[in-house]
Amino acid sequence: MKIGIFGGTFNPPHLGHLAAARTAIDVLGLDKLLIIPAAIPPHKELPEGTPAPEHRLAMAAKLADALLLPEKVEVSSLELDRAGKSYTSDTLAQLKETYPDAELWLLMGTDMFLTLHLWHEPERILELAGVCAFGRTEQDGESVFAPQREHLQKAFPRARVTTITLPGLVDISSTRLRELLARGEGAEYLQPSVYGHILMNGLYGTRADLKHLDIPELRACSYSMVMEKRVRHIRGTEEETVRLARRWGADEDMARRAGILHDCTKYRTGEEHIAICEQYGVPLDDLERTAPKLLHSKTGACMARHVFGEPDEVYEAIFWHTTARADMTTLEKILYVADYMEPNRDFDGVERLRELAYSDLDRALLLGVETTIQEMKERNLPVHKNTLQAQAWLREHGVTTEG
Ligand code: ATP
């Protein structure tokens, strides 16, 4: 098994780190990549204003998640959990014990590679792992790497050194990024979920007013609250809500915001959902208490209103986007239908739903509601009363899915 080890302060992790991790996995053919934030780096001081270790760990976990390879990429708190300076030689020795048969590869950018011989116990490091070095800027070519490679191989004959080129090179450092963030800039160098984590926690001197965020910042916050694999669906829903709002004369900005936030609590535990509902006084029936899938719409609505300051219309649209209800507003119908048929959805009948969504919104809504009822029956699951009431209300008002 080939394991890559990517250490750093990740203060914060940026797109340069992401490009390096992605390329190293491919080029080295790694079976596993461990992203390991340092507790106390031996080579540099942690600057004033460095967020608590939990934040660096959480941001590194988002970097790992952004690679969308959950079976391969892990973030490890091994160095944060160990007392004292984070010496790489100790980390490698610890990993060698955990994975005795693995081939270890230490990943590092130019700055680290050029000073490797000055690290604590370089010989031990080079015995335990191969080194995979990559450039951080366009200038870091073979002329920069070759002399150090030769030097290491002469001084440590057993050293295995390989250099790789990053196709998606991003010329940025965390130091520069911290300066940019404090001035309200730098988002383009960050994975949106990491940027969202920074904004939501006010890290690095960002002072975002969460109740008045612009669209890119609102997206980043929403993505920071979910797993990366859900972001595609959220983007698709945002696109679709806006298109449908245009078609049916609803408020485009509210539709967009509802689309962006509708699933923001999707990965909360059942207990967390119940706690949020209690905090904001949302009454729950017995079915909802046992079915967290139903609760994310209620808790997502709570976040939209109480954390992001969204108006009642957005709150209600998110609140009803899973169960639907009798007598829905146009915006509520739009989010319900968009969530069902956004461009990434793929199931038997989705094309018909897409056609109806633009020709007759009520019929599309009824089709969605009845598809859900049917699916619940097939899976022997109870149907929520609001869903049945939505169906009854539409049928009483002459809506049908036939024809
Ligand atoms: P700082 O500016 O705080 O020193 P940094 O941007 O160098 O931080 P680290 O967390 O210290 O980030 O880096 C972890 C590893 O990632 C190091 O091996 C470093 O060389 C590498 N690295 C950092 N930035 C880039 C980049 N833009 N492209 C490729 N590799 C990078």
XYZ file of C-alpha atoms and ligand atoms in Angstrom:
434
model
C 0.000 0.000 0.000
C 1.266 3.470 -0.925
C 0.475 6.202 1.592
C 1.059 9.912 0.984
C 1.603 12.183 3.968
C 0.811 15.847 3.504
C 1.808 17.877 6.541
C 1.626 21.626 7.072
C 0.138 24.281 9.272
C -2.850 24.652 6.933
C -3.435 28.099 8.361
C -5.670 28.179 6.323
C -5.604 25.393 3.705
C -5.870 26.876 0.192
C -6.228 25.881 -3.448
C -2.444 25.429 -3.765
C -2.659 22.635 -1.187
C -5.644 21.156 -3.002
C -3.848 21.110 -6.374
C -0.795 19.479 -4.792
C -2.848 16.787 -3.043
C -4.865 15.997 -6.171
C -1.806 15.674 -8.406
C 0.203 13.642 -5.898
C -2.623 11.100 -5.545
C -2.667 10.617 -9.336
C 1.029 10.751 -10.136
C 2.230 8.606 -7.224
C -0.785 6.285 -7.524
C -1.527 6.627 -3.800
C -3.879 4.205 -2.056
C -4.252 6.624 0.822
C -3.485 10.257 1.528
C -3.196 11.550 5.090
C -3.502 15.297 5.575
C -1.862 16.114 8.902
C -2.045 19.620 10.402
C 0.972 20.360 12.618
C 0.475 21.296 16.265
C 3.654 23.344 16.741
C 5.593 23.429 13.478
C 9.353 23.124 13.990
C 10.165 25.461 11.072
C 7.924 28.406 11.818
C 6.050 30.201 14.563
C 2.283 30.096 14.424
C 1.382 33.763 13.890
C -0.778 35.750 16.268
C -4.455 35.295 15.487
C -3.998 31.657 14.424
C -7.332 29.937 14.981
C -7.680 27.186 17.600
C -6.382 23.751 16.531
C -9.987 22.503 16.115
C -10.492 25.090 13.379
C -7.322 24.128 11.515
C -8.364 20.495 11.796
C -11.909 21.281 10.596
C -10.562 23.293 7.630
C -8.084 20.526 6.730
C -11.002 18.061 6.858
C -12.849 20.253 4.359
C -9.781 20.235 2.116
C -9.767 16.426 2.335
C -13.511 16.245 1.620
C -13.072 18.558 -1.397
C -11.048 15.843 -3.136
C -14.206 13.693 -3.238
C -12.249 10.507 -2.542
C -13.524 9.571 0.924
C -12.168 6.039 0.743
C -8.644 7.364 0.085
C -8.213 10.745 1.715
C -8.254 11.284 5.467
C -7.385 14.115 7.767
C -5.417 13.050 10.825
C -5.111 14.760 14.225
C -2.023 12.700 15.026
C 0.271 15.737 15.396
C -2.340 17.917 17.089
C -2.883 15.157 19.645
C 0.841 14.766 20.364
C 2.452 17.073 22.906
C 5.373 19.325 21.886
C 6.870 20.197 18.516
C 5.519 18.306 15.514
C 8.657 16.587 14.238
C 8.061 14.805 10.952
C 10.444 12.000 11.948
C 8.224 11.166 14.951
C 5.106 11.260 12.796
C 6.635 8.921 10.233
C 7.805 6.513 12.943
C 4.280 6.491 14.373
C 2.794 5.840 10.920
C 5.292 3.066 10.248
C 4.015 1.333 13.387
C 0.400 1.681 12.273
C 1.126 0.641 8.682
C 4.240 -1.599 8.883
C 3.996 -2.822 5.274
C 3.144 0.482 3.655
C 5.391 2.535 1.386
C 5.310 6.058 2.817
C 5.683 9.197 0.683
C 6.163 12.609 2.201
C 4.686 15.403 0.073
C 6.184 18.881 0.180
C 6.402 22.130 -1.744
C 9.607 23.850 -2.863
C 10.198 25.821 0.354
C 10.119 22.682 2.501
C 12.125 20.586 0.027
C 14.988 23.077 -0.204
C 15.472 23.056 3.584
C 14.865 19.332 4.187
C 18.502 18.621 5.150
C 18.106 21.127 8.015
C 15.051 19.436 9.554
C 15.161 17.453 12.778
C 16.595 13.952 11.992
C 16.627 14.157 8.185
C 18.311 10.769 7.913
C 15.521 9.072 9.852
C 12.924 10.877 7.737
C 14.541 9.739 4.489
C 14.798 6.180 5.724
C 11.160 6.011 6.659
C 9.684 7.724 3.606
C 10.258 8.746 0.026
C 10.004 12.445 -0.745
C 7.695 13.831 -3.394
C 8.438 17.501 -4.060
C 6.457 19.934 -6.186
C 6.877 23.541 -7.274
C 4.727 26.274 -5.772
C 5.296 28.848 -8.518
C 6.093 28.809 -12.256
C 9.721 29.640 -11.423
C 10.237 26.442 -9.389
C 11.606 24.324 -12.257
C 14.251 21.616 -12.539
C 17.033 24.175 -12.002
C 15.683 24.762 -8.481
C 15.070 21.099 -7.647
C 18.067 19.313 -9.213
C 20.874 20.634 -6.948
C 18.915 19.795 -3.775
C 18.004 16.335 -5.104
C 21.667 15.624 -5.843
C 22.725 16.985 -2.475
C 20.191 14.798 -0.599
C 21.146 11.705 -2.558
C 24.821 12.254 -1.818
C 24.317 12.999 1.880
C 21.674 10.283 2.394
C 22.352 7.520 -0.137
C 19.140 5.660 0.704
C 16.950 8.681 0.001
C 14.193 8.275 -2.596
C 13.305 11.614 -4.129
C 10.871 12.369 -6.886
C 9.703 15.722 -8.210
C 6.324 16.286 -9.819
C 4.810 19.185 -11.739
C 1.410 20.503 -10.707
C -0.761 21.187 -13.749
C -3.133 23.324 -11.696
C -0.444 25.335 -9.939
C -1.817 28.049 -7.631
C 0.703 30.672 -6.608
C -0.459 31.520 -3.089
C 0.727 31.030 0.477
C -1.298 30.936 3.672
C 0.681 33.970 4.890
C -0.435 36.063 1.919
C -3.951 34.706 2.192
C -4.228 35.742 5.837
C -3.318 39.309 4.803
C -5.918 39.242 2.029
C -8.652 37.810 4.263
C -8.126 40.531 6.866
C -8.826 43.069 4.064
C -11.962 41.226 2.922
C -10.211 39.671 -0.116
C -8.725 36.302 -1.115
C -11.841 34.136 -1.573
C -10.619 33.053 -5.021
C -7.725 31.145 -3.409
C -9.958 29.103 -1.126
C -12.200 26.101 -1.520
C -15.663 27.650 -0.904
C -16.386 25.299 2.015
C -13.150 26.433 3.731
C -13.992 30.086 3.021
C -17.450 29.516 4.502
C -15.942 28.020 7.648
C -13.700 31.095 7.987
C -16.632 33.499 7.548
C -18.976 31.643 9.868
C -16.367 31.630 12.616
C -14.936 35.100 11.962
C -11.392 33.709 11.532
C -8.390 35.736 10.255
C -10.036 39.083 10.997
C -12.995 38.513 8.689
C -15.980 40.354 10.059
C -18.759 39.143 7.820
C -22.261 40.138 8.857
C -23.890 36.735 8.368
C -27.327 38.348 8.203
C -26.434 40.407 5.110
C -24.200 38.192 2.993
C -23.745 38.627 -0.738
C -24.495 35.559 -2.861
C -20.907 34.153 -3.140
C -20.454 34.389 0.634
C -23.873 32.841 1.278
C -22.944 29.947 -1.024
C -19.624 29.475 0.774
C -21.334 29.356 4.182
C -23.925 26.888 2.943
C -21.276 24.621 1.377
C -19.217 24.764 4.574
C -22.143 23.174 6.413
C -22.476 20.109 4.152
C -20.349 17.373 2.611
C -18.719 18.306 -0.708
C -20.664 15.608 -2.558
C -23.920 17.494 -1.867
C -22.675 20.763 -3.379
C -23.500 19.722 -6.952
C -27.124 19.173 -6.009
C -27.270 22.488 -4.149
C -25.825 24.329 -7.166
C -28.309 22.558 -9.451
C -31.202 23.498 -7.181
C -30.070 27.124 -7.077
C -29.954 27.264 -10.905
C -33.348 25.622 -11.213
C -35.101 27.780 -8.588
C -33.890 30.913 -10.388
C -35.092 29.642 -13.791
C -38.459 28.664 -12.368
C -38.803 31.993 -10.543
C -38.269 33.769 -13.881
C -40.859 31.532 -15.551
C -43.502 31.930 -12.835
C -42.873 35.539 -11.837
C -41.512 34.874 -8.329
C -38.747 36.880 -6.653
C -35.479 35.629 -8.222
C -33.236 36.687 -5.374
C -35.364 34.947 -2.749
C -35.604 31.841 -4.946
C -31.821 31.799 -5.286
C -31.250 32.181 -1.544
C -33.766 29.452 -0.761
C -32.015 27.159 -3.268
C -28.590 27.888 -1.779
C -29.649 27.246 1.817
C -32.292 24.545 1.465
C -30.075 21.591 2.470
C -27.645 23.362 4.816
C -28.489 21.120 7.795
C -28.633 17.902 5.785
C -25.777 16.264 7.706
C -26.878 17.155 11.229
C -27.628 14.241 13.525
C -31.168 13.493 14.713
C -30.275 14.891 18.122
C -28.921 18.103 16.627
C -32.084 18.559 14.555
C -34.243 18.161 17.618
C -32.070 20.567 19.619
C -32.304 23.222 16.861
C -36.091 22.838 16.676
C -36.329 23.206 20.449
C -34.031 26.241 20.400
C -36.193 28.038 17.838
C -39.558 26.792 19.085
C -40.508 24.603 16.112
C -43.087 22.020 17.268
C -42.467 18.454 16.103
C -44.891 15.573 15.674
C -44.051 11.945 16.505
C -43.130 11.023 12.941
C -40.716 13.938 12.650
C -38.950 13.005 15.893
C -37.994 9.647 14.430
C -37.289 10.697 10.827
C -34.375 13.159 10.620
C -34.766 13.228 6.823
C -37.965 15.176 7.405
C -36.313 17.486 9.918
C -33.572 18.982 7.765
C -36.131 21.200 6.039
C -37.279 22.625 9.375
C -33.801 23.124 10.787
C -32.531 24.473 7.434
C -35.335 27.046 7.600
C -34.285 27.956 11.161
C -30.683 28.538 10.001
C -31.887 30.625 7.057
C -33.948 32.877 9.313
C -31.920 33.053 12.516
C -28.327 32.760 11.268
C -28.557 34.279 7.785
C -31.414 36.749 8.398
C -33.544 35.505 5.506
C -37.139 36.801 5.226
C -40.277 34.769 5.990
C -40.782 33.790 2.333
C -37.375 32.042 2.200
C -37.958 30.484 5.634
C -41.302 29.023 4.545
C -39.999 27.745 1.201
C -37.213 25.827 2.962
C -39.529 24.702 5.767
C -41.915 22.958 3.329
C -39.422 21.701 0.748
C -39.525 18.063 1.902
C -43.138 17.411 2.924
C -44.955 20.113 0.929
C -48.306 21.257 2.405
C -51.795 22.353 1.385
C -52.119 25.727 -0.383
C -48.449 26.493 -1.058
C -47.063 29.863 -2.222
C -45.397 30.074 -5.632
C -41.924 30.252 -4.053
C -42.651 27.165 -1.924
C -43.794 25.244 -5.003
C -40.719 26.358 -6.935
C -38.231 25.102 -4.342
C -40.119 21.827 -3.882
C -40.186 21.126 -7.619
C -36.640 22.401 -8.314
C -35.230 20.149 -5.600
C -36.956 17.222 -7.326
C -35.905 17.854 -10.934
C -32.723 19.993 -10.893
C -30.275 19.042 -13.681
C -28.387 16.454 -11.601
C -31.478 14.406 -10.767
C -31.868 11.217 -12.716
C -34.828 8.865 -12.190
C -37.624 7.383 -14.265
C -40.105 10.143 -14.975
C -37.815 13.104 -14.295
C -38.216 14.368 -17.891
C -41.989 14.576 -17.543
C -41.563 16.425 -14.256
C -39.168 18.855 -15.982
C -41.697 19.545 -18.765
C -44.562 20.072 -16.330
C -42.433 22.357 -14.139
C -42.358 24.891 -16.977
C -45.866 24.305 -18.404
C -47.990 23.832 -15.256
C -46.332 24.264 -11.858
C -49.273 22.804 -9.885
C -49.277 19.626 -11.943
C -45.507 19.317 -11.462
C -46.006 19.775 -7.722
C -48.720 17.107 -7.622
C -46.535 14.725 -9.622
C -43.683 15.262 -7.141
C -45.983 14.784 -4.150
C -47.527 11.614 -5.599
C -44.145 10.187 -6.566
C -43.070 10.637 -2.943
C -46.257 9.034 -1.599
C -45.801 6.086 -3.952
C -42.159 5.661 -2.973
C -42.982 5.744 0.743
C -45.674 3.114 0.255
C -43.290 0.858 -1.680
C -40.740 1.172 1.103
C -43.363 0.602 3.795
C -42.675 3.979 5.344
C -45.299 6.332 6.790
C -46.276 9.330 4.658
C -46.232 12.662 6.471
C -49.672 14.203 6.964
C -48.665 17.461 5.279
C -47.774 15.548 2.126
C -51.203 13.876 2.090
C -52.828 17.248 2.695
C -50.870 18.749 -0.206
C -52.149 15.982 -2.470
C -55.768 16.352 -1.277
C -55.664 20.157 -1.661
C -54.334 19.999 -5.218
C -56.866 17.323 -6.247
C -59.736 19.313 -4.684
C -58.607 22.289 -6.749
C -58.865 20.304 -9.973
C -55.172 19.561 -10.439
C -54.394 16.205 -11.999
C -51.313 14.419 -13.281
C -53.190 12.476 -15.946
C -53.103 13.427 -19.618
P 2.574 29.814 5.335
O 2.431 30.897 4.338
O 1.781 30.036 6.603
O 4.007 29.427 5.580
P 1.968 27.751 3.368
O 1.092 28.379 2.350
O 3.414 27.520 3.012
O 1.840 28.501 4.740
P 1.756 25.225 4.760
O 0.537 24.757 5.453
O 2.888 25.596 5.577
O 1.264 26.415 3.780
O 2.186 24.195 3.643
C 1.999 22.813 3.711
C 2.708 22.198 2.509
O 2.081 22.654 1.308
C 4.174 22.569 2.375
O 4.893 21.442 1.931
C 4.176 23.653 1.326
O 5.380 23.711 0.613
C 3.034 23.213 0.431
N 2.408 24.344 -0.237
C 2.013 25.487 0.312
N 1.474 26.312 -0.614
C 1.541 25.672 -1.786
C 1.151 26.015 -3.133
N 0.624 27.182 -3.437
N 1.350 25.077 -4.079
C 1.909 23.897 -3.788
N 2.295 23.532 -2.547
C 2.124 24.388 -1.554
